Amino acid sequence: MLEKLSQIWRVKEIRNKILYVLFILLIFRLAAHIPIPGVDIEGLKSFFESNQLLGLANLFSGGAMSNFSVVMLGIAPYITSSIIFQLLTVIVPRLAELQKEESGRQKINQWQRMLTVPLAIVQSYATIHILKQQGQGIITGLDGFNLVVAIVTITAGSLFLMWLGELISEKKIGNGISLLIFAGIIARFPQQISQTIVTFTAANVINLMVLVFIGLVTIAGVVYITQGQRNIPVSYARRIRGNKMYGGVNTHLPLRVNQAGVIPIIFALSFVLIPPLIAQFFVESGNYWVATIAEWVVINFKGGLVYGVLYFTFVVAFTYFYTTVVFHPDQIADNLQKQGGFIPGIRPGRNTAEFLNYVSNRIILGGALFLGVIAVLPTILQSATNISTLTIGGTSLLIIVSVVIQTVKQIESQLVMRDYEGF
């Protein structure tokens, strides 16, 4: 590992790219500590600690939400916009056609950026309204013109983070959006660890040891599932062109167990957070039935059986959905046939596509169930032990490990490319 790090540092271009990415992440962390005036920061932090739902959202913003900073929404509006367009890609044939072309994907990305603006405005207003309604005395002086300025500032902060994420992605050192989420989670670790140490008692020794053990097992499981793949054998027929012979080789087509990565959990989290956020607007409604239903939604989505079942179901469903979006058996089968390749025992064309789809659905089941368990693991552990598991939550570990693996692979691919150039 030390030799690999030394090799990375010796390559000037890769070293500059890594330093550039670190500088971008530093800017993100500085922006997360620039608060908007008119807020009781200490009271706001206490409020987020007592509200599990908002605490989870605050975790992914790296504490920016509890600081009521200019980037308090993080990249949540952009993620929501991406979810909407990926759903529309499945429903609208025109978007599905655009998705297959490079110019079409650029158009869709531009539309996603444009949709991010109204979504950021709505989410910033909703967040301010909820904090005004639920957090008594936390927000003062945000009325009229000051409210408009705050919403515009928060919206600009979300667009700023979206831009930073794209700058990171351009350097081919990991995915920009994933790295911003990663940085937000890592930034909260020291505070979470210090809180655990301060509240530590001798009675919690066994529980803490169990949590550490489960955390290590979770990391090993995440690495195993993330790296796991099934190799489909592929043979290429021999072809003679002129005086040369091509093909006649055997290779394989790798199908990953978890092709969707951490995207299903991020998507599911967005869907789980929406109902209670909407319900909090109607808790104090004059209609008895509306207020009762809203209160039930808020209470049950803070944790418990309903929250866990829905979260698990959403993760499994989005794993299959996102895999359908990114994995195209028909296209792969068509490319194999054009290149003279075939799967032994399977006819080229439609039969190959059906076989790939069948195998993909079977192996993805394991990955989907694993992601579902990881997602609800913090809720299960927190109910079993009275220690907050936000520090080593399964979702946080999954994102951290997956982002690290993805980033390392991209760096290694650049090293390999330079080895080929030298050769």
Coordinates of C-alpha atoms in Angstrom, one line a residue:
M1 CA 0.0 0.0 0.0
L2 CA 2.8 2.4 0.9
E3 CA 4.5 1.6 -2.5
K4 CA 1.2 2.4 -4.3
L5 CA 0.8 5.7 -2.4
S6 CA 4.4 6.6 -3.2
Q7 CA 3.8 5.8 -6.9
I8 CA 0.7 8.0 -6.9
W9 CA 2.6 10.9 -5.3
R10 CA 5.4 10.6 -7.8
V11 CA 3.1 11.1 -10.8
K12 CA 2.8 14.9 -10.9
E13 CA -0.5 15.0 -12.8
I14 CA -2.3 12.6 -10.4
R15 CA -0.8 14.4 -7.4
N16 CA -2.1 17.8 -8.6
K17 CA -5.5 16.3 -9.2
I18 CA -5.7 14.9 -5.7
L19 CA -4.6 18.2 -4.1
Y20 CA -7.2 20.0 -6.3
V21 CA -9.9 17.7 -5.0
L22 CA -8.8 18.1 -1.4
F23 CA -8.9 21.9 -1.9
I24 CA -12.4 21.7 -3.2
L25 CA -13.5 19.6 -0.2
L26 CA -11.8 22.2 2.1
I27 CA -13.9 24.9 0.4
F28 CA -17.0 22.9 1.1
R29 CA -16.2 22.5 4.7
L30 CA -15.5 26.2 5.1
A31 CA -18.8 27.0 3.5
A32 CA -20.6 24.6 5.9
H33 CA -19.6 26.9 8.8
I34 CA -20.8 30.2 7.3
P35 CA -24.2 30.7 9.0
I36 CA -27.1 32.8 7.9
P37 CA -28.0 35.6 10.4
G38 CA -31.1 35.5 12.5
V39 CA -30.7 31.9 14.0
D40 CA -29.8 30.6 17.5
I41 CA -27.1 28.2 16.4
E42 CA -26.8 26.5 19.8
G43 CA -30.5 26.0 20.1
L44 CA -30.6 24.7 16.5
K45 CA -27.9 22.1 17.2
S46 CA -29.8 20.8 20.3
F47 CA -33.0 20.6 18.2
F48 CA -31.3 18.5 15.5
E49 CA -29.8 16.2 18.1
S50 CA -33.3 15.6 19.6
N51 CA -34.9 15.0 16.1
Q52 CA -33.6 11.7 14.6
L53 CA -35.1 12.5 11.1
L54 CA -33.5 15.9 10.8
G55 CA -30.4 14.5 12.4
L56 CA -30.0 12.0 9.6
A57 CA -30.4 14.8 7.0
N58 CA -27.9 16.9 8.9
L59 CA -25.4 14.0 8.8
F60 CA -25.4 14.0 5.0
S61 CA -24.9 17.8 4.9
G62 CA -21.9 17.4 7.1
G63 CA -23.4 19.5 9.9
A64 CA -24.2 22.4 7.6
M65 CA -27.9 22.1 8.4
S66 CA -27.4 22.4 12.2
N67 CA -25.2 25.4 11.5
F68 CA -27.9 26.9 9.3
S69 CA -25.1 27.6 6.8
V70 CA -25.3 28.9 3.2
V71 CA -25.0 25.2 2.1
M72 CA -27.4 23.8 4.6
L73 CA -29.3 21.7 1.9
G74 CA -26.1 20.1 0.7
I75 CA -26.6 18.5 -2.7
A76 CA -30.1 17.2 -1.8
P77 CA -31.9 19.3 -4.4
Y78 CA -29.6 18.0 -7.2
I79 CA -30.1 14.4 -6.0
T80 CA -33.9 14.9 -6.0
S81 CA -33.6 16.3 -9.6
S82 CA -31.6 13.3 -10.6
I83 CA -34.2 10.9 -9.2
I84 CA -37.0 12.7 -11.0
F85 CA -35.2 12.5 -14.4
Q86 CA -34.2 8.8 -13.9
L87 CA -37.8 8.0 -13.2
L88 CA -38.9 10.0 -16.3
T89 CA -36.3 8.1 -18.4
V90 CA -38.1 4.9 -17.8
I91 CA -41.6 6.4 -18.4
V92 CA -40.9 8.8 -21.3
P93 CA -39.5 7.0 -24.5
R94 CA -38.0 10.3 -25.8
L95 CA -35.8 10.6 -22.7
A96 CA -34.8 7.0 -23.0
E97 CA -33.6 7.6 -26.5
L98 CA -31.6 10.7 -25.4
Q99 CA -30.0 8.7 -22.6
K100 CA -28.3 6.5 -25.2
E101 CA -26.5 9.4 -26.9
E102 CA -23.7 11.5 -25.5
S103 CA -25.3 14.7 -26.7
G104 CA -28.6 13.5 -25.2
R105 CA -27.1 12.8 -21.8
Q106 CA -25.6 16.3 -21.8
K107 CA -29.1 17.8 -22.5
I108 CA -30.6 15.7 -19.6
N109 CA -27.8 16.8 -17.3
Q110 CA -28.5 20.4 -18.2
W111 CA -32.2 19.9 -17.5
Q112 CA -31.3 18.4 -14.1
R113 CA -29.3 21.5 -13.2
M114 CA -32.2 23.7 -14.2
L115 CA -34.7 21.7 -12.1
T116 CA -32.4 21.9 -9.1
V117 CA -33.1 25.6 -8.8
P118 CA -36.9 25.4 -8.1
L119 CA -36.4 22.3 -5.9
A120 CA -33.8 24.2 -3.8
I121 CA -36.2 27.1 -3.4
V122 CA -39.0 24.8 -2.2
Q123 CA -36.7 22.8 0.1
S124 CA -35.1 25.8 1.7
Y125 CA -38.5 27.4 2.4
A126 CA -39.9 24.1 3.8
T127 CA -36.9 23.7 6.0
I128 CA -37.1 27.3 7.4
H129 CA -40.9 26.9 7.9
I130 CA -40.4 23.6 9.8
L131 CA -37.7 25.1 12.0
K132 CA -39.9 28.0 12.8
Q133 CA -42.9 25.8 13.6
Q134 CA -41.1 23.0 15.6
G135 CA -38.1 24.8 17.0
Q136 CA -39.4 27.4 19.4
G137 CA -37.4 30.6 19.3
I138 CA -34.6 29.1 17.2
I139 CA -35.3 31.3 14.1
T140 CA -36.0 35.0 14.6
G141 CA -36.0 37.9 12.2
L142 CA -36.5 35.8 9.1
D143 CA -39.6 37.5 7.8
G144 CA -40.4 39.4 4.6
F145 CA -37.3 40.6 2.8
N146 CA -34.9 38.7 5.1
L147 CA -36.7 35.5 4.3
V148 CA -36.3 36.0 0.6
V149 CA -32.6 36.8 1.0
A150 CA -32.2 33.6 3.1
I151 CA -33.9 31.4 0.5
V152 CA -31.9 32.9 -2.4
T153 CA -28.7 32.5 -0.4
I154 CA -29.5 28.8 0.5
T155 CA -30.4 28.1 -3.2
A156 CA -27.2 29.7 -4.4
G157 CA -25.3 27.5 -1.8
S158 CA -26.9 24.3 -3.3
L159 CA -26.0 25.4 -6.8
F160 CA -22.4 26.2 -5.6
L161 CA -22.0 22.7 -4.2
M162 CA -23.4 21.2 -7.4
W163 CA -20.7 23.1 -9.3
L164 CA -18.0 21.9 -6.9
G165 CA -19.2 18.3 -7.4
E166 CA -18.9 18.6 -11.2
L167 CA -15.4 20.2 -10.9
I168 CA -14.3 17.1 -8.9
S169 CA -15.8 14.7 -11.4
E170 CA -14.0 16.3 -14.2
K171 CA -10.6 15.4 -12.6
K172 CA -11.5 11.7 -12.7
I173 CA -10.7 11.3 -9.0
G174 CA -14.0 9.8 -7.8
N175 CA -17.5 11.0 -8.3
G176 CA -17.9 14.6 -7.1
I177 CA -21.4 14.3 -5.6
S178 CA -20.4 11.1 -3.7
L179 CA -17.2 12.7 -2.4
L180 CA -19.1 15.7 -1.1
I181 CA -21.4 13.3 0.8
F182 CA -18.4 11.4 2.0
A183 CA -16.7 14.5 3.2
G184 CA -19.9 15.6 5.1
I185 CA -20.1 12.2 6.9
I186 CA -16.4 12.1 7.8
A187 CA -16.6 15.7 9.1
R188 CA -19.2 14.6 11.7
F189 CA -17.1 11.6 13.0
P190 CA -14.9 13.5 15.5
Q191 CA -18.0 15.1 17.1
Q192 CA -19.8 11.8 17.3
I193 CA -16.9 10.0 18.8
S194 CA -16.3 12.7 21.4
Q195 CA -20.0 12.6 22.4
T196 CA -19.7 8.8 22.8
I197 CA -16.7 9.2 25.0
V198 CA -18.3 11.9 27.1
T199 CA -21.5 9.8 27.7
F200 CA -19.5 6.6 28.1
T201 CA -20.2 4.6 31.3
A202 CA -19.0 1.2 32.5
A203 CA -22.5 -0.3 31.8
N204 CA -22.1 0.5 28.1
V205 CA -18.8 -1.4 27.7
I206 CA -20.4 -4.6 26.2
N207 CA -22.8 -2.6 24.0
L208 CA -19.9 -0.5 22.7
M209 CA -17.8 -3.6 21.9
V210 CA -20.7 -5.2 20.1
L211 CA -21.2 -2.0 18.0
V212 CA -17.5 -1.9 17.1
F213 CA -17.6 -5.6 16.1
I214 CA -20.7 -5.1 14.0
G215 CA -19.0 -2.0 12.4
L216 CA -16.0 -4.1 11.4
V217 CA -18.2 -6.9 10.1
T218 CA -20.3 -4.4 8.2
I219 CA -17.1 -2.9 6.5
A220 CA -16.0 -6.4 5.5
G221 CA -19.5 -7.2 4.2
V222 CA -19.6 -3.9 2.2
V223 CA -16.2 -4.6 0.6
Y224 CA -17.2 -8.2 -0.2
I225 CA -20.5 -7.2 -1.8
T226 CA -19.2 -4.2 -3.6
Q227 CA -16.3 -6.2 -5.1
G228 CA -18.4 -9.3 -5.7
Q229 CA -19.2 -10.2 -9.3
R230 CA -20.2 -13.2 -11.5
N231 CA -18.2 -13.8 -14.6
I232 CA -20.2 -14.9 -17.6
P233 CA -18.0 -16.9 -20.0
V234 CA -17.8 -15.3 -23.5
S235 CA -16.2 -16.9 -26.6
Y236 CA -15.3 -15.2 -29.8
A237 CA -15.5 -17.0 -33.1
R238 CA -12.5 -17.2 -35.4
R239 CA -12.6 -14.8 -38.4
I240 CA -10.2 -14.6 -41.3
R241 CA -9.6 -11.2 -42.9
G242 CA -7.1 -11.2 -45.7
N243 CA -4.1 -13.2 -44.4
K244 CA -4.8 -12.6 -40.7
M245 CA -7.0 -14.5 -38.3
Y246 CA -9.0 -12.8 -35.5
G247 CA -10.9 -14.1 -32.6
G248 CA -10.8 -17.6 -31.3
V249 CA -10.4 -16.4 -27.7
N250 CA -12.3 -17.1 -24.5
T251 CA -13.0 -14.3 -22.0
H252 CA -15.7 -13.3 -19.5
L253 CA -18.4 -10.6 -19.0
P254 CA -18.4 -9.5 -15.3
L255 CA -21.8 -8.8 -13.7
R256 CA -21.5 -7.1 -10.3
V257 CA -23.6 -8.2 -7.4
N258 CA -24.2 -4.5 -6.5
Q259 CA -24.3 -2.6 -9.8
A260 CA -26.2 0.3 -8.3
G261 CA -23.6 1.2 -5.6
V262 CA -25.0 3.5 -2.9
I263 CA -27.5 5.2 -5.2
P264 CA -30.5 3.1 -4.0
I265 CA -29.9 4.1 -0.3
I266 CA -29.6 7.8 -1.2
F267 CA -32.8 7.6 -3.3
A268 CA -34.7 5.6 -0.6
L269 CA -33.5 8.1 2.0
S270 CA -34.9 11.0 0.0
F271 CA -38.3 9.2 -0.3
V272 CA -38.4 8.3 3.4
L273 CA -37.6 11.9 4.4
I274 CA -40.4 13.5 2.3
P275 CA -43.6 12.2 4.1
P276 CA -42.6 13.4 7.6
L277 CA -41.4 16.7 6.2
I278 CA -44.7 17.3 4.5
A279 CA -46.6 16.0 7.5
Q280 CA -45.0 18.5 9.8
F281 CA -46.8 21.3 7.9
F282 CA -50.2 19.8 9.0
V283 CA -49.5 18.8 12.6
E284 CA -51.2 21.9 13.9
S285 CA -54.0 21.8 11.3
G286 CA -57.5 22.8 12.4
N287 CA -58.9 19.6 10.9
Y288 CA -58.8 16.8 13.6
W289 CA -58.3 14.0 11.1
V290 CA -55.6 15.8 9.1
A291 CA -53.7 16.7 12.3
T292 CA -54.0 13.1 13.6
I293 CA -52.7 11.5 10.4
A294 CA -49.9 14.1 10.2
E295 CA -48.9 13.4 13.8
W296 CA -48.9 9.6 13.1
V297 CA -46.6 10.0 10.1
V298 CA -44.2 12.2 12.0
I299 CA -44.0 9.8 15.0
N300 CA -43.7 6.6 13.0
F301 CA -41.1 8.0 10.5
K302 CA -38.8 8.9 13.3
G303 CA -37.9 5.2 13.7
G304 CA -39.6 2.0 14.6
L305 CA -41.3 -0.8 12.6
V306 CA -43.1 1.3 9.9
Y307 CA -40.0 3.4 9.2
G308 CA -37.8 0.3 9.0
V309 CA -40.1 -1.7 6.7
L310 CA -40.6 1.2 4.3
Y311 CA -36.9 2.1 4.2
F312 CA -36.0 -1.5 3.6
T313 CA -38.6 -1.9 0.8
F314 CA -37.6 1.3 -0.9
V315 CA -33.9 0.3 -0.9
V316 CA -34.6 -3.1 -2.5
A317 CA -37.0 -1.6 -5.0
F318 CA -34.6 1.2 -6.0
T319 CA -31.7 -1.3 -6.3
Y320 CA -33.7 -3.2 -9.0
F321 CA -34.9 0.1 -10.6
Y322 CA -31.5 1.7 -10.8
T323 CA -29.9 -1.5 -12.2
T324 CA -32.6 -1.5 -14.9
V325 CA -31.6 2.0 -15.8
V326 CA -27.8 1.4 -16.0
F327 CA -27.8 -2.2 -17.2
H328 CA -29.0 -3.0 -20.7
P329 CA -29.0 -6.7 -21.6
D330 CA -30.3 -6.0 -25.1
Q331 CA -27.5 -3.6 -25.9
I332 CA -24.8 -5.9 -24.5
A333 CA -26.2 -8.9 -26.5
D334 CA -26.3 -6.8 -29.6
N335 CA -22.7 -5.6 -29.2
L336 CA -21.5 -9.2 -28.5
Q337 CA -23.2 -10.4 -31.7
K338 CA -21.7 -7.6 -33.8
Q339 CA -18.2 -8.5 -32.5
G340 CA -18.6 -12.2 -33.1
G341 CA -18.9 -13.1 -29.4
F342 CA -21.4 -15.5 -27.8
I343 CA -22.1 -17.2 -24.5
P344 CA -21.4 -21.0 -24.8
G345 CA -24.8 -22.8 -24.9
I346 CA -26.8 -19.7 -25.5
R347 CA -27.9 -18.4 -28.9
P348 CA -26.8 -14.9 -29.8
G349 CA -29.3 -12.1 -29.9
R350 CA -32.5 -12.2 -28.0
N351 CA -31.7 -15.5 -26.1
T352 CA -28.5 -13.9 -24.8
A353 CA -30.3 -10.8 -23.7
E354 CA -32.9 -12.9 -21.8
F355 CA -30.1 -15.0 -20.2
L356 CA -28.2 -11.9 -19.0
N357 CA -31.4 -10.4 -17.6
Y358 CA -32.2 -13.6 -15.8
V359 CA -28.7 -13.9 -14.3
S360 CA -28.7 -10.2 -13.4
N361 CA -32.0 -10.4 -11.5
R362 CA -30.8 -13.4 -9.5
I363 CA -27.5 -12.0 -8.4
I364 CA -28.9 -8.5 -7.7
L365 CA -31.4 -10.0 -5.2
G366 CA -28.5 -10.7 -2.8
G367 CA -27.1 -7.2 -3.2
A368 CA -30.5 -5.6 -2.8
L369 CA -31.2 -7.5 0.4
F370 CA -27.8 -6.7 1.7
L371 CA -28.3 -2.9 1.0
G372 CA -31.7 -3.1 2.7
V373 CA -30.2 -4.7 5.9
I374 CA -27.4 -2.1 5.9
A375 CA -30.0 0.7 5.6
V376 CA -32.0 -0.4 8.6
L377 CA -29.1 -1.6 10.7
P378 CA -28.7 1.7 12.7
T379 CA -32.4 1.5 13.7
I380 CA -32.1 -2.1 14.8
L381 CA -28.9 -1.5 16.8
Q382 CA -30.2 1.7 18.4
S383 CA -33.3 -0.2 19.6
A384 CA -31.2 -3.1 20.9
T385 CA -28.7 -0.9 22.6
N386 CA -29.3 2.6 24.0
I387 CA -26.2 4.0 22.2
S388 CA -26.6 6.2 19.2
T389 CA -25.3 4.3 16.2
L390 CA -25.2 7.3 13.9
T391 CA -21.4 7.3 14.2
I392 CA -21.0 3.8 12.7
G393 CA -24.4 3.6 11.0
G394 CA -24.6 1.1 8.2
T395 CA -25.6 3.7 5.6
S396 CA -22.6 5.9 6.5
L397 CA -20.2 3.0 6.4
L398 CA -21.6 1.8 3.1
I399 CA -21.2 5.3 1.5
I400 CA -17.7 5.7 3.0
V401 CA -16.4 2.3 1.9
S402 CA -18.0 2.5 -1.6
V403 CA -16.7 6.0 -2.3
V404 CA -13.2 5.0 -1.2
I405 CA -13.2 1.9 -3.4
Q406 CA -14.6 3.8 -6.4
T407 CA -12.0 6.6 -5.9
V408 CA -9.1 4.1 -5.5
K409 CA -10.2 2.3 -8.7
Q410 CA -10.2 5.5 -10.7
I411 CA -6.8 6.5 -9.4
E412 CA -5.4 3.0 -10.2
S413 CA -6.9 3.1 -13.7
Q414 CA -5.0 6.4 -14.3
L415 CA -1.8 4.7 -13.1
V416 CA -2.3 1.7 -15.4
M417 CA -3.0 4.1 -18.3
R418 CA 0.4 5.7 -17.7
D419 CA 2.1 2.3 -17.5
Y420 CA 0.7 1.5 -21.0
E421 CA 2.0 4.8 -22.3
G422 CA 5.4 4.0 -21.0
F423 CA 5.3 0.6 -22.5

